[in-house]
PDB file of C-alpha atoms in Angstrom:
ATOM      1  CA  SER A   5      -5.625  -1.661 -20.559  1.00 43.00           C
ATOM      2  CA  HIS A   6      -7.198  -4.602 -18.750  1.00 47.00           C
ATOM      3  CA  PRO A   7      -6.486  -4.614 -14.988  1.00 47.00           C
ATOM      4  CA  GLU A   8      -5.245  -8.239 -15.083  1.00 48.00           C
ATOM      5  CA  MET A   9      -2.760  -7.401 -17.855  1.00 47.00           C
ATOM      6  CA  THR A  10      -1.627  -4.245 -16.066  1.00 49.00           C
ATOM      7  CA  SER A  11      -0.990  -6.094 -12.801  1.00 50.00           C
ATOM      8  CA  ASP A  12       0.896  -8.861 -14.632  1.00 56.00           C
ATOM      9  CA  ARG A  13       3.268  -6.281 -16.135  1.00 52.00           C
ATOM     10  CA  PHE A  14       3.576  -4.665 -12.706  1.00 48.00           C
ATOM     11  CA  ARG A  15       4.683  -7.988 -11.142  1.00 49.00           C
ATOM     12  CA  GLN A  16       7.128  -8.706 -13.980  1.00 51.00           C
ATOM     13  CA  ASP A  17       8.698  -5.233 -13.718  1.00 47.00           C
ATOM     14  CA  ARG A  18       8.988  -5.529  -9.925  1.00 44.00           C
ATOM     15  CA  GLU A  19      10.614  -8.976 -10.106  1.00 44.00           C
ATOM     16  CA  HIS A  20      13.077  -7.801 -12.775  1.00 43.00           C
ATOM     17  CA  VAL A  21      14.149  -4.766 -10.755  1.00 40.00           C
ATOM     18  CA  LEU A  22      14.589  -6.856  -7.614  1.00 39.00           C
ATOM     19  CA  SER A  23      16.756  -9.398  -9.445  1.00 37.00           C
ATOM     20  CA  GLN A  24      18.922  -6.616 -10.894  1.00 41.00           C
ATOM     21  CA  ASN A  25      19.079  -4.576  -7.677  1.00 40.00           C
ATOM     22  CA  PRO A  26      19.189  -6.848  -4.614  1.00 37.00           C
ATOM     23  CA  GLN A  27      20.222  -3.902  -2.461  1.00 40.00           C
ATOM     24  CA  LEU A  28      16.725  -2.449  -2.898  1.00 43.00           C
ATOM     25  CA  THR A  29      15.235  -5.060  -0.597  1.00 51.00           C
ATOM     26  CA  GLY A  30      14.600  -3.920   2.948  1.00 88.00           C
ATOM     27  CA  THR A  31      12.012  -3.572   5.660  1.00 93.00           C
ATOM     28  CA  VAL A  32       9.523  -0.719   5.397  1.00 94.00           C
ATOM     29  CA  LEU A  33       7.361  -1.441   8.440  1.00 96.00           C
ATOM     30  CA  ARG A  34       7.639  -3.775  11.397  1.00 97.00           C
ATOM     31  CA  LEU A  35       4.899  -4.242  13.990  1.00 97.00           C
ATOM     32  CA  HIS A  36       5.546  -6.444  17.013  1.00 97.00           C
ATOM     33  CA  ASN A  37       2.744  -7.392  19.408  1.00 96.00           C
ATOM     34  CA  VAL A  38       0.961  -4.137  18.608  1.00 97.00           C
ATOM     35  CA  GLY A  39      -2.321  -3.349  20.289  1.00 95.00           C
ATOM     36  CA  LEU A  40      -4.631  -0.364  20.213  1.00 95.00           C
ATOM     37  CA  HIS A  41      -7.630   0.429  22.372  1.00 90.00           C
ATOM     38  CA  PHE A  42      -9.973   3.324  22.899  1.00 83.00           C
ATOM     39  CA  GLY A  43     -11.027   4.411  26.345  1.00 70.00           C
ATOM     40  CA  PRO A  44      -9.242   4.745  29.714  1.00 64.00           C
ATOM     41  CA  LEU A  45      -5.519   4.124  29.430  1.00 60.00           C
ATOM     42  CA  ALA A  46      -4.908   2.700  32.900  1.00 55.00           C
ATOM     43  CA  ARG A  47      -7.288  -0.258  32.841  1.00 63.00           C
ATOM     44  CA  PRO A  48      -8.755  -0.743  29.388  1.00 61.00           C
ATOM     45  CA  HIS A  49     -11.868  -2.902  29.145  1.00 62.00           C
ATOM     46  CA  PRO A  50     -11.246  -6.099  27.129  1.00 61.00           C
ATOM     47  CA  ASP A  51     -13.852  -5.028  24.590  1.00 67.00           C
ATOM     48  CA  SER A  52     -12.117  -1.679  23.989  1.00 74.00           C
ATOM     49  CA  TRP A  53      -9.172  -3.257  22.126  1.00 88.00           C
ATOM     50  CA  VAL A  54      -9.593  -2.636  18.395  1.00 94.00           C
ATOM     51  CA  LEU A  55      -6.227  -4.193  17.458  1.00 97.00           C
ATOM     52  CA  SER A  56      -4.549  -7.006  19.378  1.00 95.00           C
ATOM     53  CA  ASN A  57      -1.222  -8.837  19.101  1.00 96.00           C
ATOM     54  CA  ILE A  58      -0.462  -7.544  15.597  1.00 97.00           C
ATOM     55  CA  GLU A  59       2.695  -9.135  14.180  1.00 97.00           C
ATOM     56  CA  LEU A  60       3.544  -7.841  10.715  1.00 97.00           C
ATOM     57  CA  THR A  61       6.674  -7.090   8.722  1.00 97.00           C
ATOM     58  CA  VAL A  62       6.412  -5.423   5.321  1.00 96.00           C
ATOM     59  CA  GLN A  63       9.263  -5.465   2.817  1.00 94.00           C
ATOM     60  CA  ALA A  64       9.994  -2.757   0.257  1.00 92.00           C
ATOM     61  CA  GLY A  65       8.152  -3.280  -2.984  1.00 91.00           C
ATOM     62  CA  GLN A  66       5.440  -5.559  -1.612  1.00 93.00           C
ATOM     63  CA  ALA A  67       1.800  -5.156  -2.564  1.00 95.00           C
ATOM     64  CA  LEU A  68      -0.158  -6.187   0.519  1.00 97.00           C
ATOM     65  CA  ALA A  69      -3.948  -6.344   0.807  1.00 98.00           C
ATOM     66  CA  LEU A  70      -5.824  -6.112   4.103  1.00 98.00           C
ATOM     67  CA  ILE A  71      -9.195  -7.832   4.021  1.00 98.00           C
ATOM     68  CA  GLY A  72     -11.892  -8.623   6.547  1.00 96.00           C
ATOM     69  CA  ALA A  73     -15.423  -7.709   7.512  1.00 94.00           C
ATOM     70  CA  ASN A  74     -16.470  -4.188   8.445  1.00 93.00           C
ATOM     71  CA  GLY A  75     -15.081  -3.399  11.880  1.00 92.00           C
ATOM     72  CA  SER A  76     -12.291  -5.966  11.631  1.00 95.00           C
ATOM     73  CA  GLY A  77      -9.593  -3.303  12.079  1.00 95.00           C
ATOM     74  CA  LYS A  78      -8.364  -2.691   8.517  1.00 97.00           C
ATOM     75  CA  SER A  79      -8.775   1.086   8.525  1.00 96.00           C
ATOM     76  CA  THR A  80      -7.457   1.405  12.068  1.00 96.00           C
ATOM     77  CA  LEU A  81      -4.366  -0.616  11.171  1.00 98.00           C
ATOM     78  CA  LEU A  82      -3.703   1.582   8.139  1.00 97.00           C
ATOM     79  CA  ARG A  83      -4.013   4.738  10.242  1.00 96.00           C
ATOM     80  CA  LEU A  84      -1.649   3.284  12.810  1.00 97.00           C
ATOM     81  CA  MET A  85       0.877   2.394  10.096  1.00 97.00           C
ATOM     82  CA  HIS A  86       0.680   5.948   8.772  1.00 96.00           C
ATOM     83  CA  GLY A  87       1.297   7.457  12.203  1.00 94.00           C
ATOM     84  CA  LEU A  88      -2.182   8.924  12.683  1.00 95.00           C
ATOM     85  CA  LEU A  89      -2.762   6.674  15.708  1.00 94.00           C
ATOM     86  CA  PRO A  90      -0.104   5.626  18.250  1.00 93.00           C
ATOM     87  CA  PRO A  91      -0.027   1.995  19.436  1.00 94.00           C
ATOM     88  CA  CYS A  92      -1.061   1.414  23.047  1.00 93.00           C
ATOM     89  CA  SER A  93       1.124  -1.664  23.362  1.00 94.00           C
ATOM     90  CA  GLY A  94       3.923  -3.334  21.436  1.00 96.00           C
ATOM     91  CA  THR A  95       6.307  -1.627  19.057  1.00 96.00           C
ATOM     92  CA  LEU A  96       5.924  -0.132  15.594  1.00 96.00           C
ATOM     93  CA  TRP A  97       9.009   0.646  13.530  1.00 95.00           C
ATOM     94  CA  ARG A  98       8.737   2.653  10.333  1.00 92.00           C
ATOM     95  CA  ASN A  99      11.614   3.350   7.963  1.00 91.00           C
ATOM     96  CA  PRO A 100      12.192   7.078   8.628  1.00 89.00           C
ATOM     97  CA  ALA A 101      13.876   7.619   5.267  1.00 88.00           C
ATOM     98  CA  LEU A 102      10.805   6.736   3.218  1.00 90.00           C
ATOM     99  CA  ARG A 103       8.259   9.213   1.909  1.00 91.00           C
ATOM    100  CA  GLN A 104       4.740   7.937   2.509  1.00 94.00           C
ATOM    101  CA  ALA A 105       1.203   8.963   1.687  1.00 94.00           C
ATOM    102  CA  MET A 106      -2.261   7.710   2.579  1.00 95.00           C
ATOM    103  CA  LEU A 107      -5.450   7.747   0.525  1.00 94.00           C
ATOM    104  CA  PHE A 108      -8.821   7.459   2.169  1.00 91.00           C
ATOM    105  CA  GLN A 109     -12.065   6.014   0.851  1.00 88.00           C
ATOM    106  CA  ARG A 110     -13.355   9.590   0.664  1.00 87.00           C
ATOM    107  CA  PRO A 111     -10.344  11.773  -0.185  1.00 89.00           C
ATOM    108  CA  HIS A 112      -9.853  14.955   1.785  1.00 88.00           C
ATOM    109  CA  MET A 113     -10.195  17.862  -0.631  1.00 93.00           C
ATOM    110  CA  LEU A 114      -9.392  21.505   0.045  1.00 92.00           C
ATOM    111  CA  ARG A 115     -11.900  24.110  -1.099  1.00 92.00           C
ATOM    112  CA  ALA A 116      -9.540  25.136  -3.864  1.00 96.00           C
ATOM    113  CA  SER A 117      -8.667  24.210  -7.417  1.00 97.00           C
ATOM    114  CA  ALA A 118      -7.398  20.760  -8.289  1.00 97.00           C
ATOM    115  CA  LEU A 119      -4.037  22.352  -9.075  1.00 98.00           C
ATOM    116  CA  HIS A 120      -3.760  24.014  -5.673  1.00 97.00           C
ATOM    117  CA  ASN A 121      -4.795  20.774  -3.930  1.00 97.00           C
ATOM    118  CA  VAL A 122      -1.643  19.169  -5.321  1.00 97.00           C
ATOM    119  CA  ALA A 123       0.656  22.188  -5.203  1.00 97.00           C
ATOM    120  CA  LEU A 124       0.036  22.960  -1.527  1.00 95.00           C
ATOM    121  CA  GLY A 125       1.634  19.719  -0.352  1.00 93.00           C
ATOM    122  CA  LEU A 126       4.695  20.401  -2.495  1.00 96.00           C
ATOM    123  CA  TRP A 127       4.931  23.968  -1.201  1.00 96.00           C
ATOM    124  CA  LEU A 128       4.656  22.797   2.409  1.00 94.00           C
ATOM    125  CA  GLY A 129       7.470  20.388   1.578  1.00 91.00           C
ATOM    126  CA  GLY A 130       9.748  23.297   0.714  1.00 94.00           C
ATOM    127  CA  LEU A 131       9.264  23.946  -3.004  1.00 95.00           C
ATOM    128  CA  PRO A 132       8.796  27.533  -4.173  1.00 97.00           C
ATOM    129  CA  TRP A 133       5.151  28.162  -5.045  1.00 97.00           C
ATOM    130  CA  ALA A 134       5.797  28.679  -8.761  1.00 97.00           C
ATOM    131  CA  GLN A 135       7.722  25.424  -9.009  1.00 97.00           C
ATOM    132  CA  ALA A 136       5.111  23.610  -6.937  1.00 97.00           C
ATOM    133  CA  LYS A 137       2.397  24.658  -9.404  1.00 97.00           C
ATOM    134  CA  VAL A 138       4.428  23.403 -12.359  1.00 97.00           C
ATOM    135  CA  GLN A 139       4.967  20.016 -10.726  1.00 97.00           C
ATOM    136  CA  ALA A 140       1.322  19.888  -9.669  1.00 97.00           C
ATOM    137  CA  GLN A 141       0.234  20.390 -13.281  1.00 97.00           C
ATOM    138  CA  THR A 142       2.521  17.527 -14.336  1.00 97.00           C
ATOM    139  CA  ALA A 143       0.972  15.306 -11.651  1.00 97.00           C
ATOM    140  CA  LEU A 144      -2.548  16.168 -12.808  1.00 97.00           C
ATOM    141  CA  GLN A 145      -1.586  15.315 -16.378  1.00 97.00           C
ATOM    142  CA  ARG A 146      -0.241  11.988 -15.130  1.00 96.00           C
ATOM    143  CA  VAL A 147      -3.585  11.003 -13.611  1.00 96.00           C
ATOM    144  CA  GLY A 148      -5.627  12.309 -16.534  1.00 96.00           C
ATOM    145  CA  LEU A 149      -6.907  15.491 -14.878  1.00 96.00           C
ATOM    146  CA  GLY A 150      -4.784  18.106 -16.646  1.00 96.00           C
ATOM    147  CA  GLU A 151      -7.783  19.788 -18.248  1.00 96.00           C
ATOM    148  CA  LEU A 152      -9.502  20.074 -14.849  1.00 96.00           C
ATOM    149  CA  ALA A 153      -6.611  21.827 -13.085  1.00 97.00           C
ATOM    150  CA  GLY A 154      -8.614  25.020 -12.569  1.00 96.00           C
ATOM    151  CA  HIS A 155     -11.792  23.288 -11.360  1.00 97.00           C
ATOM    152  CA  ASN A 156     -12.735  23.370  -7.699  1.00 97.00           C
ATOM    153  CA  ALA A 157     -11.831  19.972  -6.268  1.00 96.00           C
ATOM    154  CA  TYR A 158     -15.217  19.761  -4.538  1.00 93.00           C
ATOM    155  CA  THR A 159     -16.984  19.732  -7.912  1.00 95.00           C
ATOM    156  CA  LEU A 160     -15.086  16.670  -9.188  1.00 95.00           C
ATOM    157  CA  SER A 161     -16.678  13.240  -9.263  1.00 94.00           C
ATOM    158  CA  GLY A 162     -15.700  10.595  -6.727  1.00 93.00           C
ATOM    159  CA  GLY A 163     -13.436   8.866  -9.227  1.00 94.00           C
ATOM    160  CA  GLN A 164     -11.786  12.145 -10.216  1.00 95.00           C
ATOM    161  CA  GLN A 165     -11.201  13.050  -6.573  1.00 95.00           C
ATOM    162  CA  GLN A 166      -9.551   9.688  -5.955  1.00 95.00           C
ATOM    163  CA  ARG A 167      -7.327  10.209  -8.999  1.00 96.00           C
ATOM    164  CA  LEU A 168      -6.509  13.684  -7.671  1.00 97.00           C
ATOM    165  CA  ALA A 169      -5.472  12.117  -4.372  1.00 96.00           C
ATOM    166  CA  LEU A 170      -3.274   9.658  -6.284  1.00 96.00           C
ATOM    167  CA  GLY A 171      -1.812  12.619  -8.165  1.00 96.00           C
ATOM    168  CA  ARG A 172      -0.866  14.237  -4.859  1.00 95.00           C
ATOM    169  CA  ALA A 173       0.914  11.056  -3.780  1.00 94.00           C
ATOM    170  CA  TRP A 174       2.654  10.786  -7.172  1.00 94.00           C
ATOM    171  CA  ALA A 175       3.829  14.406  -6.970  1.00 95.00           C
ATOM    172  CA  LEU A 176       5.318  13.753  -3.540  1.00 92.00           C
ATOM    173  CA  ARG A 177       7.075  10.636  -4.939  1.00 91.00           C
ATOM    174  CA  ALA A 178       5.688   8.486  -2.140  1.00 91.00           C
ATOM    175  CA  GLU A 179       7.587   5.240  -1.603  1.00 92.00           C
ATOM    176  CA  LEU A 180       4.998   3.806   0.793  1.00 95.00           C
ATOM    177  CA  LEU A 181       1.396   4.201  -0.301  1.00 96.00           C
ATOM    178  CA  LEU A 182      -1.413   3.279   2.102  1.00 97.00           C
ATOM    179  CA  LEU A 183      -4.915   3.111   0.645  1.00 97.00           C
ATOM    180  CA  ASP A 184      -8.132   2.628   2.615  1.00 96.00           C
ATOM    181  CA  GLU A 185     -10.634   1.024   0.228  1.00 94.00           C
ATOM    182  CA  PRO A 186      -9.797   3.516  -2.524  1.00 91.00           C
ATOM    183  CA  THR A 187     -12.391   2.184  -4.987  1.00 93.00           C
ATOM    184  CA  ALA A 188     -15.213   1.192  -2.618  1.00 90.00           C
ATOM    185  CA  SER A 189     -17.655   3.933  -3.657  1.00 86.00           C
ATOM    186  CA  LEU A 190     -16.679   4.206  -7.330  1.00 92.00           C
ATOM    187  CA  ASP A 191     -18.407   3.011 -10.486  1.00 92.00           C
ATOM    188  CA  PRO A 192     -16.746   0.186 -12.478  1.00 93.00           C
ATOM    189  CA  HIS A 193     -14.984   2.516 -14.929  1.00 93.00           C
ATOM    190  CA  ALA A 194     -13.563   4.699 -12.142  1.00 93.00           C
ATOM    191  CA  LYS A 195     -12.461   1.579 -10.251  1.00 94.00           C
ATOM    192  CA  ARG A 196     -10.527   0.355 -13.278  1.00 94.00           C
ATOM    193  CA  GLU A 197      -8.843   3.754 -13.656  1.00 95.00           C
ATOM    194  CA  VAL A 198      -7.730   3.837 -10.019  1.00 94.00           C
ATOM    195  CA  GLU A 199      -6.480   0.236 -10.176  1.00 95.00           C
ATOM    196  CA  ARG A 200      -4.578   1.017 -13.360  1.00 95.00           C
ATOM    197  CA  LEU A 201      -2.863   3.987 -11.737  1.00 95.00           C
ATOM    198  CA  MET A 202      -1.952   1.981  -8.633  1.00 93.00           C
ATOM    199  CA  ALA A 203      -0.284  -0.693 -10.767  1.00 92.00           C
ATOM    200  CA  GLU A 204       1.412   1.794 -13.074  1.00 92.00           C
ATOM    201  CA  PHE A 205       2.809   3.871 -10.214  1.00 90.00           C
ATOM    202  CA  ALA A 206       4.455   0.769  -8.781  1.00 85.00           C
ATOM    203  CA  ALA A 207       5.916  -0.154 -12.163  1.00 85.00           C
ATOM    204  CA  GLU A 208       7.174   3.425 -12.694  1.00 81.00           C
ATOM    205  CA  GLN A 209       8.875   3.435  -9.299  1.00 71.00           C
ATOM    206  CA  ALA A 210      10.575   0.163 -10.238  1.00 60.00           C
ATOM    207  CA  GLY A 211      11.763   1.749 -13.468  1.00 53.00           C
ATOM    208  CA  ARG A 212      13.349   4.579 -11.461  1.00 56.00           C
ATOM    209  CA  ASN A 213      15.335   2.008  -9.468  1.00 55.00           C
ATOM    210  CA  GLY A 214      13.009   2.438  -6.523  1.00 68.00           C
ATOM    211  CA  ARG A 215      10.398   0.263  -4.891  1.00 82.00           C
ATOM    212  CA  LEU A 216       6.849   1.425  -4.194  1.00 91.00           C
ATOM    213  CA  THR A 217       5.238  -0.454  -1.338  1.00 95.00           C
ATOM    214  CA  LEU A 218       1.444  -0.701  -1.574  1.00 96.00           C
ATOM    215  CA  ILE A 219      -0.701  -1.544   1.441  1.00 97.00           C
ATOM    216  CA  PHE A 220      -4.408  -1.352   0.732  1.00 97.00           C
ATOM    217  CA  ALA A 221      -7.655  -2.375   2.390  1.00 97.00           C
ATOM    218  CA  SER A 222     -10.299  -3.829   0.114  1.00 96.00           C
ATOM    219  CA  HIS A 223     -13.588  -5.725   0.109  1.00 93.00           C
ATOM    220  CA  ASN A 224     -13.126  -6.507  -3.585  1.00 94.00           C
ATOM    221  CA  LEU A 225     -11.538  -9.951  -3.786  1.00 95.00           C
ATOM    222  CA  GLY A 226     -11.062  -9.622  -7.531  1.00 94.00           C
ATOM    223  CA  GLN A 227      -9.069  -6.455  -6.932  1.00 95.00           C
ATOM    224  CA  VAL A 228      -7.006  -8.252  -4.304  1.00 96.00           C
ATOM    225  CA  LYS A 229      -6.171 -11.004  -6.804  1.00 96.00           C
ATOM    226  CA  ARG A 230      -5.220  -8.454  -9.451  1.00 95.00           C
ATOM    227  CA  LEU A 231      -3.057  -6.136  -7.366  1.00 95.00           C
ATOM    228  CA  ALA A 232      -1.780  -7.931  -4.265  1.00 96.00           C
ATOM    229  CA  GLU A 233       1.044 -10.406  -3.844  1.00 96.00           C
ATOM    230  CA  ARG A 234       0.296 -10.948  -0.141  1.00 97.00           C
ATOM    231  CA  VAL A 235      -3.003 -11.009   1.760  1.00 98.00           C
ATOM    232  CA  VAL A 236      -3.634 -10.380   5.448  1.00 98.00           C
ATOM    233  CA  TYR A 237      -7.029 -11.348   6.883  1.00 98.00           C
ATOM    234  CA  LEU A 238      -8.221  -9.542  10.017  1.00 98.00           C
ATOM    235  CA  GLU A 239     -11.058 -10.438  12.332  1.00 97.00           C
ATOM    236  CA  GLN A 240     -11.955  -8.511  15.501  1.00 94.00           C
ATOM    237  CA  GLY A 241      -8.633  -6.694  15.411  1.00 96.00           C
ATOM    238  CA  ARG A 242      -6.464  -9.794  15.082  1.00 97.00           C
ATOM    239  CA  ILE A 243      -4.526 -11.189  12.139  1.00 98.00           C
ATOM    240  CA  LEU A 244      -5.811 -14.712  11.467  1.00 97.00           C
ATOM    241  CA  ALA A 245      -4.105 -15.301   8.111  1.00 98.00           C
ATOM    242  CA  ASP A 246      -1.071 -13.834   6.343  1.00 98.00           C
ATOM    243  CA  LEU A 247      -0.289 -15.616   3.075  1.00 98.00           C
ATOM    244  CA  PRO A 248       0.992 -15.093  -0.465  1.00 97.00           C
ATOM    245  CA  VAL A 249      -1.966 -14.329  -2.713  1.00 97.00           C
ATOM    246  CA  ALA A 250      -1.856 -17.702  -4.515  1.00 97.00           C
ATOM    247  CA  GLU A 251      -1.964 -19.590  -1.217  1.00 97.00           C
ATOM    248  CA  PHE A 252      -4.660 -17.340   0.213  1.00 97.00           C
ATOM    249  CA  PHE A 253      -6.990 -18.167  -2.659  1.00 97.00           C
ATOM    250  CA  ASP A 254      -6.164 -21.875  -2.461  1.00 96.00           C
ATOM    251  CA  ALA A 255      -9.174 -23.099  -0.482  1.00 94.00           C
ATOM    252  CA  ARG A 256      -7.420 -26.109   1.057  1.00 96.00           C
ATOM    253  CA  ARG A 257      -4.415 -24.077   2.186  1.00 97.00           C
ATOM    254  CA  LEU A 258      -6.571 -21.266   3.571  1.00 97.00           C
ATOM    255  CA  ARG A 259      -8.738 -23.709   5.555  1.00 96.00           C
ATOM    256  CA  GLU A 260      -5.582 -25.096   7.160  1.00 96.00           C
ATOM    257  CA  VAL A 261      -4.448 -21.631   8.246  1.00 97.00           C
ATOM    258  CA  SER A 262      -7.780 -20.008   9.140  1.00 97.00           C
ATOM    259  CA  PRO A 263     -11.236 -21.565   8.746  1.00 96.00           C
ATOM    260  CA  ALA A 264     -12.711 -18.115   9.463  1.00 96.00           C
ATOM    261  CA  ALA A 265     -10.815 -16.561   6.553  1.00 97.00           C
ATOM    262  CA  ASP A 266     -11.999 -19.405   4.336  1.00 96.00           C
ATOM    263  CA  LEU A 267     -15.603 -18.690   5.283  1.00 96.00           C
ATOM    264  CA  PHE A 268     -15.088 -14.985   4.588  1.00 96.00           C
ATOM    265  CA  VAL A 269     -13.732 -15.672   1.093  1.00 95.00           C
ATOM    266  CA  LYS A 270     -16.692 -17.975   0.410  1.00 92.00           C
ATOM    267  CA  GLY A 271     -19.060 -15.182   1.432  1.00 88.00           C
ATOM    268  CA  GLU A 272     -20.333 -17.077   4.453  1.00 76.00           C
ATOM    269  CA  LEU A 273     -18.834 -14.659   6.956  1.00 68.00           C
ATOM    270  CA  VAL A 274     -19.426 -10.929   6.430  1.00 59.00           C
TER     271      VAL A 274
END
């Protein structure tokens, strides 16, 4: 199906579930005055701060895109949200009840079969190995890789590896999914497949009376328009714009909020 059509259905499903289940609303992440720097802890050099004064609250079920030039802090912010990096200042609150997963631009693959790459996470989560393999096979079927279950994950194409990573997240029933430019190195067909799965996973979670929160970094503004409902623009580790997607791509509104973000969208700031 066409990505635009898929994302439209995704938004409609999400809005319907929210209207029928108001108790599903809630905060997933809250960052207050968060900063992160590399280098000496006692007296950090001003240039060592890679994130500064981050104020961000994310609600359950939102699809939020992080955009900005290379080095703006998108990947670092995602890693901090996932708990891979601790903030050096400010406070970060994460809903401890939620299952979360993170996908990287280049997925981390074990030197094992596709099936075992999925099953291991389930087994480490407490499932018996036999049951973990059954659920892993179901997850591979869901992302269109059922016939490749026995193949070494290292031999899969980039698009197949990204779908495998999505299958791992699906098997774990992640409620918060963080994605660091998941389609950046993929061909157009593979990009469409990954986008389709992202949208469908969110719609499926809504159908199970749950809410999948998507936070993804992207350089693809078309992808942002298709999948996001909210856009955050970062520059030099600071948030300069945080708007609903329709307002972000309204040139007049964006210029009012952040001339720099407006220049970035126009391709004049990279």
